[in-house]
Every structure is written in C-alpha cells, then in structure tokens.
Amino acid sequence: MLAWEDFDAEADADALRKAMRGIGTDEDEIIEILANRNNEQRQEIKEKFTQCFGKDLVDELKSELRGNFEQAVEALLDAPPVYDAKCLRRAMAGAGTDENVIIEIMCTRMNEEIEAIKEAYSAEFDRDLSEDLESETSGDFKYLLVSIAACGRDESDEVDEDKAQEDAQELFDAGEDRWGTDESTFNRILVTRNFNQLRATFVAYEGVAGCSIEDSINDETSGNLQTGYLAIVNRAKHSANYFAERLHDSMAGGGTDDDTLIRVIVSRSEIDLLRIKAAFFVKYEKGLASWVEEDTSGDYKKILLGLIKGDDE
C-alpha cells in the first residue's frame, strides 16, 4: 500500500467524525479512508482527531463498530510494532498459549522490527517480551524464541559459499547423521545467519544429505519446534509462500480463523502483500480476493477487500 496522494489528515479526521455522528454509522466512509491510507497517514489522522475534537479516534470507532470489522479497524490504527506486541500478548495471556501466532511473528520479523516490538510490548503492558516468551514456552522451542528475541541475526546480503557448505555439513551431522538431534546447532545456524546465506546453505544441504532441509526437519523434530524451524526456512526461501499458506489455512475447511486472516493481511499490506497475492494464486489456482469474498461478509469483507485491492492489481 502506497501513501495516499493529496493526503489531508484534518479532512480525513473530520470525515471520520461525521461518519460516526447521529443515528447510524457510515461504515463505507470509514472503509474508504482507512483502507486507502498507509499506516503513517493513519497515525497522523489519529493525532489530528484528538487535536481537533478532544477524543480518541480508536475509542470512538470501537464504540460504533462490532465484531471482526471492529477488530480489523483497530488493527489498521495501531502502529505495526504495537499491533504485533498486542498479538503476542493475546497469544500468551490467560490459559494456554497460541504458539502459531508467536511463531508467525517472531520467526518472520527482522531485527529492527523485533526491537520495536519489544519496546512497544514494554510500553503497552509494562512487561518484558523475552521474559514472557521464556515463561510461556518450554524446551528447545523456548530457546529458539529467546534467541530470536536477542536479535543476533546477520542482516547483510553477503553470501559465503564456503560457510554455506560448512553449515550444511554441521546441520547434517546434527540431525540425519546421528542418533537423536542436536537442536542447538539448528538453532544457532537458523537464527544467526542472514536469509541469503541460509538459502545458499539449504542448497548445499541437499547435496550433503540427499534430501531437503524441510525433509530433515520433519524427520528429526516435532511440535512447535518443528513449526518454528520450518517457518524460518520458508521465510528465508520465499516469504510470500509462507504467508500465502497462512492465509489459505485461515480460510480452508470449516470456519474461518479471522484473527489470522486479519493479522496477515494488515501486517503485510505495506510490505509484500502483492507478492503474497501472486504466490497465493500460483499455489491455490484462485485469487486471494476471491477466497476472502467467499469466506467473509458485510463490512468486514469490504475492508479486507479494500486492503487486498482485487486479484488483478
């Protein structure tokens, strides 16, 4: 999503106020504005709304809206690290932990994004994200998440082919070539190497092991650790494919995982949603917008489609 040309924060703030005045709410006007402004512009609208009318825009909208539409609107009005922080807190608060949400966020974000999430998490909840991840998870999966939260990944674009061969051999020795699995080796390599380097390592691994890194991870690990490792591999190989699968799984079968559907569309809307749409079509032979059209309804459907911008764009 690009910045809206001829943007006027005050005009948008006033239009949103008018959309909520009187009997009934003009949901179409709310969608028209929020689905066509980027996040930086939405933050300006929020600030201008308070300056002009002495009220909090999010609180005003929440009092007027309901259900999944309300959830999508609130997500759009959060700054990205704040939204991720809130998703992580919900995934760990109360009874049980939603590990899939934690994996989706922690295993796909870059160092700068994770640092911003940690700051937002502390500001919003007066809690330490790394400590909560450590207390809410266990075993090697816990070590994976704490390592990621330490933000030690090399983020250069450089590829060392000799190092890739060396890492591939280490991964093979730690998994397929021994009884049991040395998860610490997998953790160290998957968490600290840049994504270009990992792609080279995975190519070298096939030559060493005679199978893909995914096959070995599926054979040698299980549960949340396996899901986390595979998320990192998919993020390195083709990020758009990973998120296309997340979106498909949120709508496939009986019922819809609306939390995931909203989270992925909103969080990727200004990063790689175009690539995700293309990957979705290639993988499932049907456009993302068409799936959303059939799987959702009402104003909730309208705002998601407003973000997706159709299958042909």
Coordinates of C-alpha atoms in Angstrom, one line a residue:
M1 CA 0.0 0.0 0.0
L2 CA 1.4 3.4 -1.0
A3 CA 0.8 6.7 0.7
W4 CA -2.4 8.4 -0.4
E5 CA -1.8 11.4 -2.7
D6 CA -3.2 14.8 -1.7
F7 CA -3.4 13.4 1.9
D8 CA -5.1 15.8 4.4
A9 CA -5.2 14.4 7.9
E10 CA -7.6 17.1 9.2
A11 CA -10.1 16.4 6.3
D12 CA -9.9 12.7 7.0
A13 CA -10.4 13.2 10.7
D14 CA -13.4 15.4 10.1
A15 CA -14.9 12.9 7.6
L16 CA -14.5 10.1 10.2
R17 CA -16.1 12.2 12.9
K18 CA -19.1 12.9 10.5
A19 CA -19.3 9.1 9.7
M20 CA -19.9 8.4 13.4
R21 CA -22.4 11.3 14.1
G22 CA -26.1 10.9 14.5
I23 CA -28.1 7.8 14.1
G24 CA -26.2 5.0 12.4
T25 CA -22.6 4.9 11.2
D26 CA -21.3 5.4 7.7
E27 CA -19.2 2.3 7.5
D28 CA -18.4 2.8 3.8
E29 CA -16.8 6.2 4.6
I30 CA -14.7 4.6 7.3
I31 CA -13.6 1.9 5.0
E32 CA -12.8 4.3 2.2
I33 CA -10.5 6.3 4.4
L34 CA -8.7 3.6 6.4
A35 CA -8.2 1.1 3.6
N36 CA -6.6 3.7 1.4
R37 CA -4.2 5.4 3.7
N38 CA -0.9 3.9 4.8
N39 CA -0.1 3.3 8.4
E40 CA 2.0 6.5 8.8
Q41 CA -1.0 8.5 7.5
R42 CA -3.4 6.7 9.8
Q43 CA -1.2 7.7 12.7
E44 CA -1.5 11.3 11.6
I45 CA -5.2 11.0 11.4
K46 CA -5.4 9.6 14.9
E47 CA -3.3 12.5 16.2
K48 CA -5.3 15.1 14.3
F49 CA -8.6 13.7 15.5
T50 CA -7.6 14.2 19.1
Q51 CA -6.2 17.7 18.4
C52 CA -9.4 18.7 16.6
F53 CA -12.1 17.0 18.7
G54 CA -10.5 16.1 22.1
K55 CA -11.4 12.5 21.6
D56 CA -9.5 9.3 20.9
L57 CA -10.3 8.0 17.4
V58 CA -9.9 4.3 18.3
D59 CA -12.2 4.6 21.3
E60 CA -14.8 6.4 19.2
L61 CA -14.7 3.8 16.4
K62 CA -14.8 0.9 18.9
S63 CA -18.0 2.4 20.4
E64 CA -19.6 2.4 17.0
L65 CA -18.3 -0.9 15.4
R66 CA -18.6 -4.6 16.3
G67 CA -17.1 -8.0 15.6
N68 CA -14.4 -8.7 13.1
F69 CA -14.9 -5.3 11.4
E70 CA -14.1 -3.6 14.6
Q71 CA -11.0 -5.8 15.1
A72 CA -9.8 -5.1 11.5
V73 CA -10.2 -1.3 12.0
E74 CA -8.4 -1.4 15.3
A75 CA -5.6 -3.3 13.7
L76 CA -5.2 -0.7 11.0
L77 CA -5.0 2.1 13.5
D78 CA -2.2 0.5 15.5
A79 CA 1.5 1.2 14.5
P80 CA 2.9 -2.1 13.3
P81 CA 5.1 -2.9 16.3
V82 CA 2.3 -2.0 18.7
Y83 CA -0.1 -4.3 16.7
D84 CA 2.5 -7.2 16.8
A85 CA 3.0 -6.6 20.5
K86 CA -0.7 -6.8 21.2
C87 CA -1.0 -10.0 19.1
L88 CA 1.9 -11.6 21.1
R89 CA 0.4 -10.6 24.4
R90 CA -3.0 -12.1 23.5
A91 CA -1.2 -15.2 22.4
M92 CA 0.3 -15.6 25.8
A93 CA -2.3 -14.1 28.2
G94 CA -4.7 -16.3 30.1
A95 CA -4.9 -20.1 30.0
G96 CA -2.9 -21.7 27.2
T97 CA -0.6 -20.2 24.6
D98 CA -1.1 -19.7 20.9
E99 CA 2.2 -20.9 19.7
N100 CA 1.3 -20.4 16.0
V101 CA 0.8 -16.7 16.5
I102 CA 4.1 -16.4 18.3
I103 CA 5.9 -18.4 15.5
E104 CA 4.3 -16.3 12.7
I105 CA 5.5 -13.1 14.3
M106 CA 8.8 -14.0 15.9
C107 CA 10.2 -16.2 13.1
T108 CA 9.5 -13.8 10.3
R109 CA 10.4 -10.3 11.5
M110 CA 13.7 -8.6 11.0
N111 CA 15.9 -7.4 13.9
E112 CA 14.7 -3.8 13.7
E113 CA 11.1 -5.0 13.8
I114 CA 11.7 -7.2 16.8
E115 CA 13.5 -4.5 18.7
A116 CA 10.5 -2.2 18.0
I117 CA 8.1 -4.9 19.1
K118 CA 10.0 -5.4 22.4
E119 CA 9.8 -1.6 23.1
A120 CA 6.1 -1.5 22.2
Y121 CA 5.4 -4.6 24.4
S122 CA 7.1 -2.9 27.4
A123 CA 5.3 0.4 26.8
E124 CA 1.9 -1.2 26.3
F125 CA 2.0 -3.9 29.0
D126 CA 4.9 -3.0 31.4
R127 CA 6.3 -6.4 30.7
D128 CA 9.4 -7.9 29.1
L129 CA 8.7 -9.8 26.0
S130 CA 11.7 -12.1 26.3
E131 CA 10.8 -13.0 29.8
D132 CA 7.2 -13.8 28.8
L133 CA 8.4 -15.9 25.9
E134 CA 10.6 -17.8 28.3
S135 CA 7.9 -18.3 30.9
E136 CA 5.2 -19.3 28.4
T137 CA 7.1 -21.8 26.3
S138 CA 9.5 -24.7 27.1
G139 CA 12.3 -26.8 25.9
D140 CA 14.2 -26.2 22.7
F141 CA 11.2 -24.1 21.4
K142 CA 11.8 -21.7 24.2
Y143 CA 15.5 -21.4 23.4
L144 CA 14.6 -20.8 19.7
L145 CA 12.3 -17.9 20.7
V146 CA 14.7 -16.3 23.2
S147 CA 17.5 -16.5 20.7
I148 CA 15.3 -14.7 18.1
A149 CA 14.3 -12.1 20.6
A150 CA 18.0 -11.4 21.2
C151 CA 18.2 -10.0 17.6
G152 CA 21.5 -11.6 16.6
R153 CA 20.7 -12.4 13.0
D154 CA 23.2 -11.1 10.4
E155 CA 21.2 -8.9 8.1
S156 CA 23.8 -8.3 5.4
D157 CA 23.1 -9.6 1.9
E158 CA 26.5 -11.3 1.7
V159 CA 26.8 -15.0 0.9
D160 CA 29.8 -17.1 1.8
E161 CA 29.6 -20.3 -0.2
D162 CA 32.3 -22.0 1.9
K163 CA 30.4 -21.1 5.0
A164 CA 27.2 -22.4 3.5
Q165 CA 28.9 -25.8 2.8
E166 CA 30.3 -25.9 6.3
D167 CA 26.9 -25.1 7.9
A168 CA 25.2 -27.6 5.7
Q169 CA 27.6 -30.3 6.9
E170 CA 27.0 -29.2 10.5
L171 CA 23.3 -29.4 10.1
F172 CA 23.6 -32.9 8.6
D173 CA 25.9 -34.1 11.4
A174 CA 23.5 -32.6 13.9
G175 CA 20.5 -34.4 12.5
E176 CA 20.4 -37.0 9.8
D177 CA 23.9 -38.4 10.6
R178 CA 23.4 -39.1 14.3
W179 CA 21.2 -40.8 16.8
G180 CA 18.9 -38.0 18.1
T181 CA 19.2 -34.4 17.1
D182 CA 21.5 -31.6 18.2
E183 CA 18.9 -28.9 18.3
S184 CA 21.5 -26.3 19.4
T185 CA 23.2 -26.5 16.1
F186 CA 20.0 -26.0 14.2
N187 CA 19.1 -23.1 16.5
R188 CA 22.5 -21.4 16.1
I189 CA 22.5 -21.5 12.3
L190 CA 18.8 -20.8 11.6
V191 CA 18.7 -17.9 14.0
T192 CA 22.0 -16.1 13.3
R193 CA 22.6 -16.4 9.5
N194 CA 21.2 -13.9 7.1
F195 CA 18.4 -15.2 4.8
N196 CA 20.5 -15.1 1.6
Q197 CA 23.2 -17.2 3.5
L198 CA 20.5 -19.6 4.7
R199 CA 19.2 -20.1 1.1
A200 CA 22.8 -21.0 0.0
T201 CA 23.1 -23.3 3.0
F202 CA 19.8 -25.1 2.1
V203 CA 21.0 -25.7 -1.5
A204 CA 24.3 -27.1 -0.2
Y205 CA 22.4 -29.2 2.3
E206 CA 20.6 -31.1 -0.4
G207 CA 24.0 -32.0 -1.9
V208 CA 25.2 -33.2 1.5
A209 CA 22.1 -35.0 2.8
G210 CA 20.4 -36.1 -0.4
C211 CA 17.2 -34.5 0.8
S212 CA 15.8 -31.1 1.5
I213 CA 16.3 -29.3 4.8
E214 CA 12.5 -29.4 5.2
D215 CA 12.5 -33.2 5.0
S216 CA 15.2 -33.4 7.6
I217 CA 13.4 -31.0 10.0
N218 CA 10.2 -33.0 9.6
D219 CA 12.1 -36.3 10.3
E220 CA 14.2 -35.0 13.2
T221 CA 11.9 -32.6 15.1
S222 CA 8.2 -32.3 16.1
G223 CA 5.7 -30.0 17.5
N224 CA 6.2 -26.3 17.9
L225 CA 10.0 -26.5 17.4
Q226 CA 9.4 -28.2 14.0
T227 CA 6.9 -25.5 13.1
G228 CA 9.3 -22.7 14.1
Y229 CA 12.2 -24.2 12.2
L230 CA 10.0 -24.6 9.1
A231 CA 8.8 -21.0 9.4
I232 CA 12.3 -19.7 9.4
V233 CA 13.2 -21.9 6.4
N234 CA 10.1 -20.7 4.5
R235 CA 10.8 -17.1 5.4
A236 CA 14.3 -17.5 4.0
K237 CA 13.3 -19.3 0.9
H238 CA 10.1 -17.5 -0.1
S239 CA 8.4 -15.3 2.5
A240 CA 5.4 -14.8 0.3
N241 CA 4.7 -18.5 0.1
Y242 CA 4.7 -18.8 3.9
F243 CA 2.1 -16.0 4.3
A244 CA 0.1 -17.4 1.4
E245 CA -0.1 -20.7 3.3
R246 CA -1.1 -18.9 6.5
L247 CA -3.9 -17.1 4.7
H248 CA -5.1 -20.2 2.9
D249 CA -5.1 -22.2 6.2
S250 CA -7.1 -19.5 7.9
M251 CA -10.0 -19.9 5.4
A252 CA -9.7 -23.6 4.4
G253 CA -12.1 -26.2 6.0
G254 CA -14.9 -25.4 8.3
G255 CA -15.0 -21.9 9.8
T256 CA -12.6 -19.1 9.4
D257 CA -9.6 -18.1 11.6
D258 CA -10.4 -14.4 11.4
D259 CA -7.6 -13.4 13.8
T260 CA -5.0 -14.9 11.4
L261 CA -6.8 -13.5 8.3
I262 CA -6.8 -10.0 9.7
R263 CA -3.3 -10.2 11.2
V264 CA -1.6 -11.4 8.0
I265 CA -3.5 -9.0 5.6
V266 CA -3.0 -6.0 7.8
S267 CA 0.6 -6.7 8.8
R268 CA 1.8 -7.4 5.3
S269 CA -0.3 -4.8 3.5
E270 CA 2.7 -2.4 3.2
I271 CA 5.4 -4.9 2.9
D272 CA 4.8 -7.8 0.5
L273 CA 1.0 -8.3 0.0
L274 CA 1.4 -8.1 -3.8
R275 CA 3.9 -10.9 -3.7
I276 CA 1.7 -12.9 -1.3
K277 CA -1.3 -12.5 -3.7
A278 CA 0.8 -13.8 -6.6
A279 CA 2.1 -16.7 -4.5
F280 CA -1.5 -17.5 -3.3
F281 CA -2.8 -17.6 -6.9
V282 CA 0.1 -19.9 -8.1
K283 CA -0.3 -22.3 -5.2
Y284 CA -4.1 -22.5 -5.0
E285 CA -5.1 -21.5 -8.6
K286 CA -7.5 -18.9 -7.2
G287 CA -7.0 -15.4 -6.2
L288 CA -6.8 -14.3 -2.5
A289 CA -9.6 -11.7 -3.0
S290 CA -11.9 -14.4 -4.4
W291 CA -11.3 -16.5 -1.3
V292 CA -11.9 -13.6 1.0
E293 CA -15.0 -12.7 -1.0
E294 CA -16.5 -16.1 -0.4
D295 CA -15.3 -16.6 3.1
T296 CA -16.3 -13.3 4.8
S297 CA -19.3 -10.9 4.7
G298 CA -20.5 -7.4 5.4
D299 CA -18.3 -4.5 6.2
Y300 CA -15.6 -6.9 7.4
K301 CA -15.4 -8.3 3.9
K302 CA -15.3 -4.8 2.4
I303 CA -12.4 -3.6 4.5
L304 CA -10.3 -6.7 3.8
L305 CA -11.0 -6.4 0.1
G306 CA -10.2 -2.7 0.3
L307 CA -6.7 -3.7 1.5
I308 CA -6.2 -6.5 -0.9
K309 CA -7.3 -4.3 -3.9
G310 CA -8.6 -7.2 -6.0
D311 CA -6.9 -10.2 -7.7
D312 CA -5.7 -8.3 -10.7
E313 CA -3.8 -5.5 -9.0

